[in-house]
XYZ file of C-alpha atoms in Angstrom:
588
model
C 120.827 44.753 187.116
C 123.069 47.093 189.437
C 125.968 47.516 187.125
C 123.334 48.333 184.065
C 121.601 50.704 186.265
C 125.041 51.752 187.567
C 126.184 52.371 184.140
C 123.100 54.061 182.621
C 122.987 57.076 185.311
C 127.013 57.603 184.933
C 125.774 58.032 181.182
C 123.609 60.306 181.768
C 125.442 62.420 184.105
C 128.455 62.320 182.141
C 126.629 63.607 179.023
C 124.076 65.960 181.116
C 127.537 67.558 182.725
C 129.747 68.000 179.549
C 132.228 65.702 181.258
C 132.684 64.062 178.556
C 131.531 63.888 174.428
C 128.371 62.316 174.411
C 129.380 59.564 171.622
C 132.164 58.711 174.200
C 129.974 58.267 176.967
C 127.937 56.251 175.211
C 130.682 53.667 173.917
C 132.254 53.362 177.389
C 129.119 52.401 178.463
C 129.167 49.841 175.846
C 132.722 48.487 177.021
C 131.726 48.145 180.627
C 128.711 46.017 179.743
C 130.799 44.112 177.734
C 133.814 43.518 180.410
C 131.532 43.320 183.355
C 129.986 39.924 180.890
C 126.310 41.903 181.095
C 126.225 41.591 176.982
C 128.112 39.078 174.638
C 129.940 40.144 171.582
C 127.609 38.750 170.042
C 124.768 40.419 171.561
C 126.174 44.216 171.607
C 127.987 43.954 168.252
C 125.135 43.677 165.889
C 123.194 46.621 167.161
C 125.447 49.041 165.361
C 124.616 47.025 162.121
C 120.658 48.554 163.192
C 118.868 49.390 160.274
C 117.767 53.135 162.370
C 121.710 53.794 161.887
C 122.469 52.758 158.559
C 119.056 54.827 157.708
C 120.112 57.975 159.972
C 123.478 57.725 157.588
C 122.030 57.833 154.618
C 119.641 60.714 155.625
C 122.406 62.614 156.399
C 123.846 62.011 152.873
C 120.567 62.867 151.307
C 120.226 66.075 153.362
C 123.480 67.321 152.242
C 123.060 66.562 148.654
C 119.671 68.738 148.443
C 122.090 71.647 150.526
C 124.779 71.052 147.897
C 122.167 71.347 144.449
C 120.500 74.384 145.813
C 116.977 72.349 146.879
C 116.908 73.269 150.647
C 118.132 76.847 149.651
C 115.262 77.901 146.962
C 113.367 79.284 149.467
C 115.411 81.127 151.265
C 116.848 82.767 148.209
C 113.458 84.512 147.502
C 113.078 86.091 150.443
C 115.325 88.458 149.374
C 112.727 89.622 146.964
C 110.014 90.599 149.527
C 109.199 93.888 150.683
C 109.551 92.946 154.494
C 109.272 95.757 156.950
C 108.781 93.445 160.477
C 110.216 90.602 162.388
C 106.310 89.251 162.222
C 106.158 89.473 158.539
C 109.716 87.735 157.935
C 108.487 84.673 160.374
C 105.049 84.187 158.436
C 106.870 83.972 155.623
C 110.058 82.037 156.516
C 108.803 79.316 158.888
C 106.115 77.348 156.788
C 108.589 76.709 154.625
C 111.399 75.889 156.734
C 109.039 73.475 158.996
C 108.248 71.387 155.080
C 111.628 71.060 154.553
C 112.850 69.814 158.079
C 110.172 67.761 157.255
C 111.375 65.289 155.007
C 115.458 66.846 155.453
C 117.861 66.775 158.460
C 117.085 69.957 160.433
C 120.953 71.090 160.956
C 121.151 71.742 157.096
C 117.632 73.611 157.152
C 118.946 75.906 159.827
C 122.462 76.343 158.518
C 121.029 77.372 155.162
C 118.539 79.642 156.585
C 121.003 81.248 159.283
C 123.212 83.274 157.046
C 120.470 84.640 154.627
C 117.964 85.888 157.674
C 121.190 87.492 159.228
C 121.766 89.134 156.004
C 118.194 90.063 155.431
C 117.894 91.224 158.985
C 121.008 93.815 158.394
C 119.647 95.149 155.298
C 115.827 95.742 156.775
C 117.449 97.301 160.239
C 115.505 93.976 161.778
C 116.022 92.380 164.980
C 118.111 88.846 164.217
C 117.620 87.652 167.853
C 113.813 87.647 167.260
C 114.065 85.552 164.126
C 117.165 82.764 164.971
C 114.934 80.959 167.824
C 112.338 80.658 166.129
C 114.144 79.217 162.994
C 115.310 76.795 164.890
C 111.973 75.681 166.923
C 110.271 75.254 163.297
C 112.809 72.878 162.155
C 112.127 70.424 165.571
C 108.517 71.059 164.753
C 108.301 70.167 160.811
C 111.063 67.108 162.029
C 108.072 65.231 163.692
C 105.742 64.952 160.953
C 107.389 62.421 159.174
C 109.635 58.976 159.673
C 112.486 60.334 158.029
C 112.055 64.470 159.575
C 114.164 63.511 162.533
C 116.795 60.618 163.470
C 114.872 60.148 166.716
C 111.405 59.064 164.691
C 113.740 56.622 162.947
C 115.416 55.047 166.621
C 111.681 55.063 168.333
C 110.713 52.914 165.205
C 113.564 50.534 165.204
C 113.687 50.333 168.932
C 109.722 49.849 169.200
C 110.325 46.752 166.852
C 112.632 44.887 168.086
C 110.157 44.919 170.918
C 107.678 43.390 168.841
C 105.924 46.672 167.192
C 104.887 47.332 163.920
C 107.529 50.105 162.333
C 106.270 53.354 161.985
C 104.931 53.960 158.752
C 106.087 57.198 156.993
C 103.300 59.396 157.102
C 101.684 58.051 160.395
C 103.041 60.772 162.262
C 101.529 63.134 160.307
C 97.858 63.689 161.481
C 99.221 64.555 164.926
C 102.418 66.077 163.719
C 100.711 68.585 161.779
C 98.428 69.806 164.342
C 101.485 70.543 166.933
C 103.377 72.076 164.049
C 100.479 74.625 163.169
C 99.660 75.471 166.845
C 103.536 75.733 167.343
C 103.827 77.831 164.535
C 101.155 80.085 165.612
C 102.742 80.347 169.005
C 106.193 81.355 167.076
C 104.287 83.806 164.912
C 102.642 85.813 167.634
C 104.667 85.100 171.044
C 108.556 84.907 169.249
C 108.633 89.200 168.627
C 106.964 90.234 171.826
C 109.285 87.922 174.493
C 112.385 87.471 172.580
C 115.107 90.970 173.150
C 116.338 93.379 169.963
C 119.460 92.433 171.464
C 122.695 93.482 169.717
C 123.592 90.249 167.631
C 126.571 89.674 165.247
C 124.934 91.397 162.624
C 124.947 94.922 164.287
C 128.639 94.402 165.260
C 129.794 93.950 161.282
C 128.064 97.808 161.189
C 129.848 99.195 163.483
C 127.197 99.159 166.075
C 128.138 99.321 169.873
C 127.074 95.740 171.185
C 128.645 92.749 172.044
C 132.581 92.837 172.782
C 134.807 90.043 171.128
C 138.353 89.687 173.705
C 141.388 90.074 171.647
C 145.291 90.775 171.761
C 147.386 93.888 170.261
C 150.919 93.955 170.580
C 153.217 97.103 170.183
C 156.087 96.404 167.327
C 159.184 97.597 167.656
C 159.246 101.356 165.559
C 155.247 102.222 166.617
C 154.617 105.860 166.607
C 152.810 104.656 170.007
C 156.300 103.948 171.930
C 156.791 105.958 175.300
C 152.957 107.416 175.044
C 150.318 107.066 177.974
C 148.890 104.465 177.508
C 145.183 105.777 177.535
C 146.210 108.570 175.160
C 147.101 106.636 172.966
C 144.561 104.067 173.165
C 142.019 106.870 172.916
C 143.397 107.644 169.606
C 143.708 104.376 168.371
C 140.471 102.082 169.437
C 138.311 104.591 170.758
C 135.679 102.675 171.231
C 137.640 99.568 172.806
C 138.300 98.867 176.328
C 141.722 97.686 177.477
C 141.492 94.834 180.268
C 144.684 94.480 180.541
C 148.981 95.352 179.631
C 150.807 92.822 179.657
C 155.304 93.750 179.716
C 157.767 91.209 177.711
C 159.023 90.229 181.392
C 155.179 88.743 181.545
C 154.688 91.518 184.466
C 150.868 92.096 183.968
C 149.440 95.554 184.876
C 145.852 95.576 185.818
C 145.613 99.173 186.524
C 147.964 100.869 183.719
C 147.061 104.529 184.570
C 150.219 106.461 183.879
C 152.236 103.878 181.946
C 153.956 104.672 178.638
C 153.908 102.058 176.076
C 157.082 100.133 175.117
C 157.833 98.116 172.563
C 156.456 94.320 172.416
C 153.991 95.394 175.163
C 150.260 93.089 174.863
C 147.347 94.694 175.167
C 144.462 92.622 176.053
C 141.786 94.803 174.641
C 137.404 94.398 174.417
C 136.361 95.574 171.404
C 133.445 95.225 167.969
C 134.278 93.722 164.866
C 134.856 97.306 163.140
C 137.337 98.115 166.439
C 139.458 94.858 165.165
C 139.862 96.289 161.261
C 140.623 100.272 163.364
C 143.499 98.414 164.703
C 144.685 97.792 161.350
C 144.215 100.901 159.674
C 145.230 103.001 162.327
C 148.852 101.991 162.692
C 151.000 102.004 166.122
C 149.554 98.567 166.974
C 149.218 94.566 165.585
C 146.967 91.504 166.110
C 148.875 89.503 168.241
C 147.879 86.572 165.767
C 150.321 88.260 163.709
C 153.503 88.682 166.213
C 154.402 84.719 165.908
C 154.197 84.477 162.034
C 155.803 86.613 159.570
C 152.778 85.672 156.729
C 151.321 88.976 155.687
C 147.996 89.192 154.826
C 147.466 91.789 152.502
C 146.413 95.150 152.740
C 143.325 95.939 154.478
C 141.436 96.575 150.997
C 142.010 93.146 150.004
C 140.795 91.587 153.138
C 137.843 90.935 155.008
C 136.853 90.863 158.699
C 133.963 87.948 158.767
C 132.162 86.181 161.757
C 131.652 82.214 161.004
C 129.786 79.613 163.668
C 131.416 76.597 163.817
C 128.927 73.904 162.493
C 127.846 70.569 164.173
C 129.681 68.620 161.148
C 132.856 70.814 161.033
C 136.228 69.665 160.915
C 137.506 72.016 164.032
C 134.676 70.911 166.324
C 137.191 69.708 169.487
C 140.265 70.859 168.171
C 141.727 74.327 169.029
C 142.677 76.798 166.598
C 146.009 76.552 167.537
C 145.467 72.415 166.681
C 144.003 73.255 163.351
C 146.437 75.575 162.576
C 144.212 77.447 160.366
C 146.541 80.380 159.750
C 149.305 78.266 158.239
C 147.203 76.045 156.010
C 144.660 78.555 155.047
C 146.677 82.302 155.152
C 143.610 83.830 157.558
C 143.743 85.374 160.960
C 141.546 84.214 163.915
C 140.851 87.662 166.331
C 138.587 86.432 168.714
C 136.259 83.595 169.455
C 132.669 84.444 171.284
C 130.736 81.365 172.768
C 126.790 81.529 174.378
C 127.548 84.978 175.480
C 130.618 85.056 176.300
C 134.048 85.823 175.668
C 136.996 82.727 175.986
C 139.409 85.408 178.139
C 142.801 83.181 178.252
C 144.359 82.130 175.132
C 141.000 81.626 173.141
C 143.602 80.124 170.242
C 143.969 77.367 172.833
C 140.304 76.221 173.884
C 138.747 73.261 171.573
C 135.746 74.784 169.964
C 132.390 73.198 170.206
C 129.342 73.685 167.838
C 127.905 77.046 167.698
C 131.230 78.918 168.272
C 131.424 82.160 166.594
C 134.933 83.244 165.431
C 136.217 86.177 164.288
C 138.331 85.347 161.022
C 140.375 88.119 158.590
C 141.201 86.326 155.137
C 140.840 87.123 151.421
C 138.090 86.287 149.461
C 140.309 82.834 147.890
C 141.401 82.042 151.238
C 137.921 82.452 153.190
C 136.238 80.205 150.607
C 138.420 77.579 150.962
C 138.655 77.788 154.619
C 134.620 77.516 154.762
C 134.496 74.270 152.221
C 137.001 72.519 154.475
C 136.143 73.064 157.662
C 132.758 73.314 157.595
C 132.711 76.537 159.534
C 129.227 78.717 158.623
C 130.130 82.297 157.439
C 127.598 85.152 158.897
C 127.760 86.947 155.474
C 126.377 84.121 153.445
C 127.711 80.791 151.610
C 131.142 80.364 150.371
C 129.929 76.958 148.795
C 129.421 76.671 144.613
C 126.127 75.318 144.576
C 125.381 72.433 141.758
C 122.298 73.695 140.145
C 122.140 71.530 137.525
C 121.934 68.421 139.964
C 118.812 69.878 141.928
C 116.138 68.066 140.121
C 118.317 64.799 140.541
C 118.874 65.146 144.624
C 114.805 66.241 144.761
C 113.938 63.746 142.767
C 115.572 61.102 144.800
C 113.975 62.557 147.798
C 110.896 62.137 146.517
C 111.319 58.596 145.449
C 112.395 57.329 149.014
C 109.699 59.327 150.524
C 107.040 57.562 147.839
C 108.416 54.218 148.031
C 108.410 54.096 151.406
C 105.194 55.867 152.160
C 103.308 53.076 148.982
C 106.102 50.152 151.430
C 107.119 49.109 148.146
C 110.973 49.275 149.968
C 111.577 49.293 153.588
C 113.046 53.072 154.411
C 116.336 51.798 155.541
C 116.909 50.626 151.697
C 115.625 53.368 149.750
C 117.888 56.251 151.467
C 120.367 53.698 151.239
C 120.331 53.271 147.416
C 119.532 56.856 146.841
C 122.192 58.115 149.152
C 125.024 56.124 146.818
C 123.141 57.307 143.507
C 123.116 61.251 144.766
C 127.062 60.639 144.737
C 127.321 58.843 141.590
C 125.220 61.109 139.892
C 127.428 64.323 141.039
C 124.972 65.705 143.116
C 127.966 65.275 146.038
C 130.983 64.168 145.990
C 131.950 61.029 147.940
C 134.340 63.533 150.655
C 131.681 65.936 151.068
C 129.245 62.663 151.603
C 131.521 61.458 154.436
C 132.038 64.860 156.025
C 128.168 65.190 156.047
C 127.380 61.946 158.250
C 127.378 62.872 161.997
C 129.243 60.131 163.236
C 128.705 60.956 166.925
C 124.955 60.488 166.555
C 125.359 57.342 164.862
C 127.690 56.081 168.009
C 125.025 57.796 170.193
C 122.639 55.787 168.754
C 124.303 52.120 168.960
C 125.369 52.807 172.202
C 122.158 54.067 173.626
C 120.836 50.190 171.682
C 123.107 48.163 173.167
C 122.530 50.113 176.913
C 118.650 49.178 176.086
C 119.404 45.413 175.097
C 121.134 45.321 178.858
C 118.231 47.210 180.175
C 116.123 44.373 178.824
C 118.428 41.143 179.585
C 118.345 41.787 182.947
C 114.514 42.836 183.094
C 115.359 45.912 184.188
C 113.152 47.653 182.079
C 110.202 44.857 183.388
C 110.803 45.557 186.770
C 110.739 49.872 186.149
C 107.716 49.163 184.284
C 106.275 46.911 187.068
C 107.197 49.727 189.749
C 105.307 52.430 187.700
C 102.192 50.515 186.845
C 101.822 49.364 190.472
C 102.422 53.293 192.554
C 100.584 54.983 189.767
C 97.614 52.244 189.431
C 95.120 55.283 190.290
C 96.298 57.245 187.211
C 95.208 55.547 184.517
C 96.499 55.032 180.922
C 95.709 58.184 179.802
C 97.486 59.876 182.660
C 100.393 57.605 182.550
C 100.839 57.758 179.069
C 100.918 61.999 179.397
C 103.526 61.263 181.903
C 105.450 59.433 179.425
C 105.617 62.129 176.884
C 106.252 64.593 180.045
C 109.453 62.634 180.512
C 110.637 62.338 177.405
C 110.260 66.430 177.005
C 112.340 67.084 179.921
C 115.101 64.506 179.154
C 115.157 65.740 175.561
C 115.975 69.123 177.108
C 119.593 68.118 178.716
C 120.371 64.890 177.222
C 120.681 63.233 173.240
C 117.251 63.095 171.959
C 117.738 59.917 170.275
C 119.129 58.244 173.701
C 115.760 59.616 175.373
C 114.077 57.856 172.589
C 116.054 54.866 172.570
C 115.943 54.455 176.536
C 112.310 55.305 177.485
C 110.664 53.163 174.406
C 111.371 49.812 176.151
C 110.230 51.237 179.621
C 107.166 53.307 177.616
C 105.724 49.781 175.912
C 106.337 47.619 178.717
C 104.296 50.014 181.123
C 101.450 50.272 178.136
C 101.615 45.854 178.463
C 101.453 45.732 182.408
C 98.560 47.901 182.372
C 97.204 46.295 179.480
C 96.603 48.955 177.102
C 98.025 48.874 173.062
C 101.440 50.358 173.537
C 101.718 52.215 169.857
C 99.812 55.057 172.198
C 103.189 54.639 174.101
C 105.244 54.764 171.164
C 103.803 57.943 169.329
C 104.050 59.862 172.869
C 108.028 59.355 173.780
C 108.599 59.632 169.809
C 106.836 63.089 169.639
C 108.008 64.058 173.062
C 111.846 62.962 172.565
C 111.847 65.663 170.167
C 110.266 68.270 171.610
C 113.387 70.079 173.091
C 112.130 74.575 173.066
C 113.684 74.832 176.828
C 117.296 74.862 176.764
C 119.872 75.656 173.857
C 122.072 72.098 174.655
C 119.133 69.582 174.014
C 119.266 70.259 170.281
C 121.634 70.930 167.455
C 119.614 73.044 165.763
C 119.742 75.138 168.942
C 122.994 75.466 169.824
C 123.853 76.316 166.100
C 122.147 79.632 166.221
C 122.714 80.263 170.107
C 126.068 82.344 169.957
C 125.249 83.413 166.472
C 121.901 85.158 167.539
C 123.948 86.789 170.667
C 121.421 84.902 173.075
C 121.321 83.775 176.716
C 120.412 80.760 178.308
C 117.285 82.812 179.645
C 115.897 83.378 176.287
C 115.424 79.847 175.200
C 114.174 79.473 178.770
C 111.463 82.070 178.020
C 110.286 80.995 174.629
C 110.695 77.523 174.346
C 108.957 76.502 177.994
C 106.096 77.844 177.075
C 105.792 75.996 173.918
C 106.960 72.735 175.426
C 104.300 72.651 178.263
C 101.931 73.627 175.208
C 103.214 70.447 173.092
C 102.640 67.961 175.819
C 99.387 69.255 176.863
C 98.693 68.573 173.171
C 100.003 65.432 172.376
C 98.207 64.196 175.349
C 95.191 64.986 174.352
C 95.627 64.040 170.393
C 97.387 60.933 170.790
C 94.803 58.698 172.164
C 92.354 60.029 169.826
C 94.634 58.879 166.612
C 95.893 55.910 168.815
C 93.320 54.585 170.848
C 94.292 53.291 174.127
C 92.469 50.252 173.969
């Protein structure tokens, strides 16, 4: 019992601090059990084999097949069409039907269809994209817990709940309750999201030119510049007006904080703030170069025939860990990476060398041939809409099969786990994806996530861990009640969800949830339903949730916006569920 409980908070801090990748954490924690003799081979082993994983999988396949035919992006496209003068009037009609999407499709898709096209839109109406990006995101969560299939977490909760002994959840039993905290969410989004979220300069506003958030780059001066023996700020004043140099650093790596007075030589680097439309002045002013281009002699074209494009780096992308220097993205694709810009902030030391995590937003030059195929590779999400050739003729084949697995399941004519399963392989032999963009779309760290957080709950149960936690809460908290206890529960799972993987939160606190709802003698579904609907709920913080941290950098946001927002809405969705729950699942 002391190494499990050992193991399960060095888990959680390690994935709560960033120490280390959560999927990581979560399979060493797997491999101590195992050495330390807590689990058998036997015992751990077959939990990755869960049908919640091999369901989660195919979900992500089917997700990515209705992205790929054009389903998930029908909506979006005729926005476009509507006379939209307001941030109010773009969320009433964006949200609904982003929230019935995300509720039968992975979220991440949703979002990363959406993102692109509202940033666009935004630009064109002179709206504010940092009041429509959180919101966007908080629908998705909230359309995710209507059904079995909206979210992965609905799917672990189920599978965890019965190897415990607990019915499954059915597909649409979510619903009644899920519904009501998605329409009082909504209304929250529709009326709170403009007046507390900022008009703050976003990525949008810097592709026009507008003064607003700096990107941290290099210049270098090449040997014949016009620039050679000027003052420095003379000549910077002519060159990038409207940039601010941070710092000149001399081929003897002397660095000169304070270059009042200094005349520019030759293969001098200038560390310099500036916009988006300050990187393409460098290029069309002469006298300096990127210093992406000083190590490679591969030209780029002239600036007519390239483009200066922001991209987020997306949670199934090829880069995600690697640098750019790793990738080597200039080599293999002929682009230039300027600058890279993450939760507010520029990466000031040799960004080219930092591993790049999900919501990234880089600053990438590249021709039109050389962008697309960049984007299709590597997954990266451009800010001026999709480089991807959408299959229309497949749509009505990946919908279809949607439907099917929803209708089969929902009539239990075929367990969940087998319908995705089929349809998933019959979306890729029917050209609707192709097998590589099938395996790029699985999220392989949530499926580790997921077996490890299992096989951490199968130890939590072998050495009645979870029995005695349940026994310690039932007897200090006697005076409570169920109802209280169970609000507690879902309390819990919110906050957790917040800073740690919402499908460990699910997968950990269902064992504990049930066994409390059995020592104090009370039907645990109650139990079930709360830590499944609160596991999700993560409005607080922009790290709970991919969704989240997708359109955090993109949406030029700080942790303090999320913070004001979203903890609003998730004390409003507890208070909620608390009080619906044991209406549609009666306690006793």
């Amino acid at each position: 019992m002391a190494i499990v409980l050992g193991v399960l908070a060095l888990t959680f801090l390690l994935i709560a601090t960033e120490k280390l990748r959560a999927e990581l954490a979560a399979i060493g924690a797997c491999c101590v059990l195992l050495l330390a003799g807590v689990l058998t081979p036997g015992e751990a082993f077959p939990l990755f084999a869960n049908e919640a994983i091999v369901t989660v999988g195919a979900m992500f396949v089917l997700s990515a097949a209705l992205e790929r035919t054009g389903v998930i992006g029908a909506a979006s496209r005729a926005l476009q069409l509507l006379p939209l003068r307001s941030e109010r009037l773009v969320l009433c009609v964006v949200l609904p039907p982003v929230l019935a999407v995300s509720a039968f499709a992975n979220n991440t898709p949703v979002v990363a269809v959406f993102l692109p096209i509202l940033m666009a839109f935004a630009r064109e109406r002179n709206l504010a994209p940092a009041k429509l990006l959180i919101p966007l995101s908080f629908a998705s969560i909230l359309g995710g817990s209507c059904t079995l299939i909206g979210t992965s977490t609905n799917l672990v909760a189920s599978a965890v709940g019965g190897r415990l002994g607990l019915a499954p959840i059915r597909m649409f039993e979510l619903a009644p309750v899920g519904l009501l905290l998605a329409a009082v969410g909504l209304a929250f989004l529709l009326f709170f999201a403009p007046r507390l979220l900022p008009a703050r300069a976003t990525v949008t506003s810097l592709l026009n030119g507008v003064p607003g958030r700096q990107f941290l780059t290099e210049a270098f001066v090449p040997a014949g510049s016009s620039l050679i023996g000027q003052d420095i700020r003379t000549a910077l004043a002519r060159v990038l007006p409207r940039g601010r140099l941070v710092e000149l650093i001399r081929q003897d790596h002397t660095r000169i904080d304070q270059p009042a007075g200094v005349r520019l030589e030759a293969g001098d680097r200038l560390r310099v703030h500036v916009d988006a439309a300050g990187v393409a002045a460098i290029k069309t002013q002469g006298g300096l170069d990127l210093h992406a281009n000083q190590a490679a002699d591969l030209a780029l074209g002239d600036t007519e025939e390239t483009r200066i494009v922001e991209c987020v780096v997306g949670p199934h992308s090829a880069y995600g860990g690697h640098s750019i220097a790793e990738a080597d993205i200039r080599r293999r694709y002929g682009v230039a990476v300027h600058a890279l810009h993450r939760a507010g902030e520029n990466m000031r030391e040799h960004f080219d060398t930092i591993p790049l995590h999900t919501g990234d937003v880089l600053l990438i030059e590249a021709g039109p041939a050389e962008f697309e195929a960049l984007c299709t590779d590597s997954q990266l999400l451009p800010l001026a809409g999709s480089q991807q050739q959408i299959r229309w003729s497949r749509r009505w084949l990946a919908g279809g099969l949607m439907v099917a697995v929803v209708a089969l399941s929902a009539m239990q004519l075929l367990p969940v786990s087998v319908a995705a399963l089929v349809a998933a392989v019959l979306v890729i032999a029917l050209g609707c994806l192709k097998a590589e963009e099938a395996y790029r779309a699985i999220d392989w760290s949530v499926l580790f996530i997921i077996g490890g957080m299992l096989v951490i709950g199968s130890a939590l149960e072998k050495t009645h861990t979870v029995d005695l936690a349940a026994r310690f809460l039932t007897s200090h908290a006697t005076a409570l009640g169920p109802t209280l206890m169970l609000s507690l529960m879902i309390l819990a799972a919110s906050v957790l969800t917040n800073f740690l993987s919402n499908n460990a939160v699910a997968a950990l606190l269902v064992p504990l949830a049930v066994e409390t709802a059995r020592h104090l003698q009370v039907d645990p579904r109650p139990f079930l339903m709360g830590v499944t609907l609160g596991a999700s709920a993560c409005f607080a913080t922009p790290i709970g949730y991919q969704t989240n941290t997708l359109v955090f950098s993109a949406g030029g946001y700080r942790f303090g916006d999320f913070l004001r927002l979203g903890l609003p809405l998730n004390l409003l969705h507890w208070v909620l569920a608390s009080l619906l729950i044991p209406l549609f699942w009666p306690l006793h």
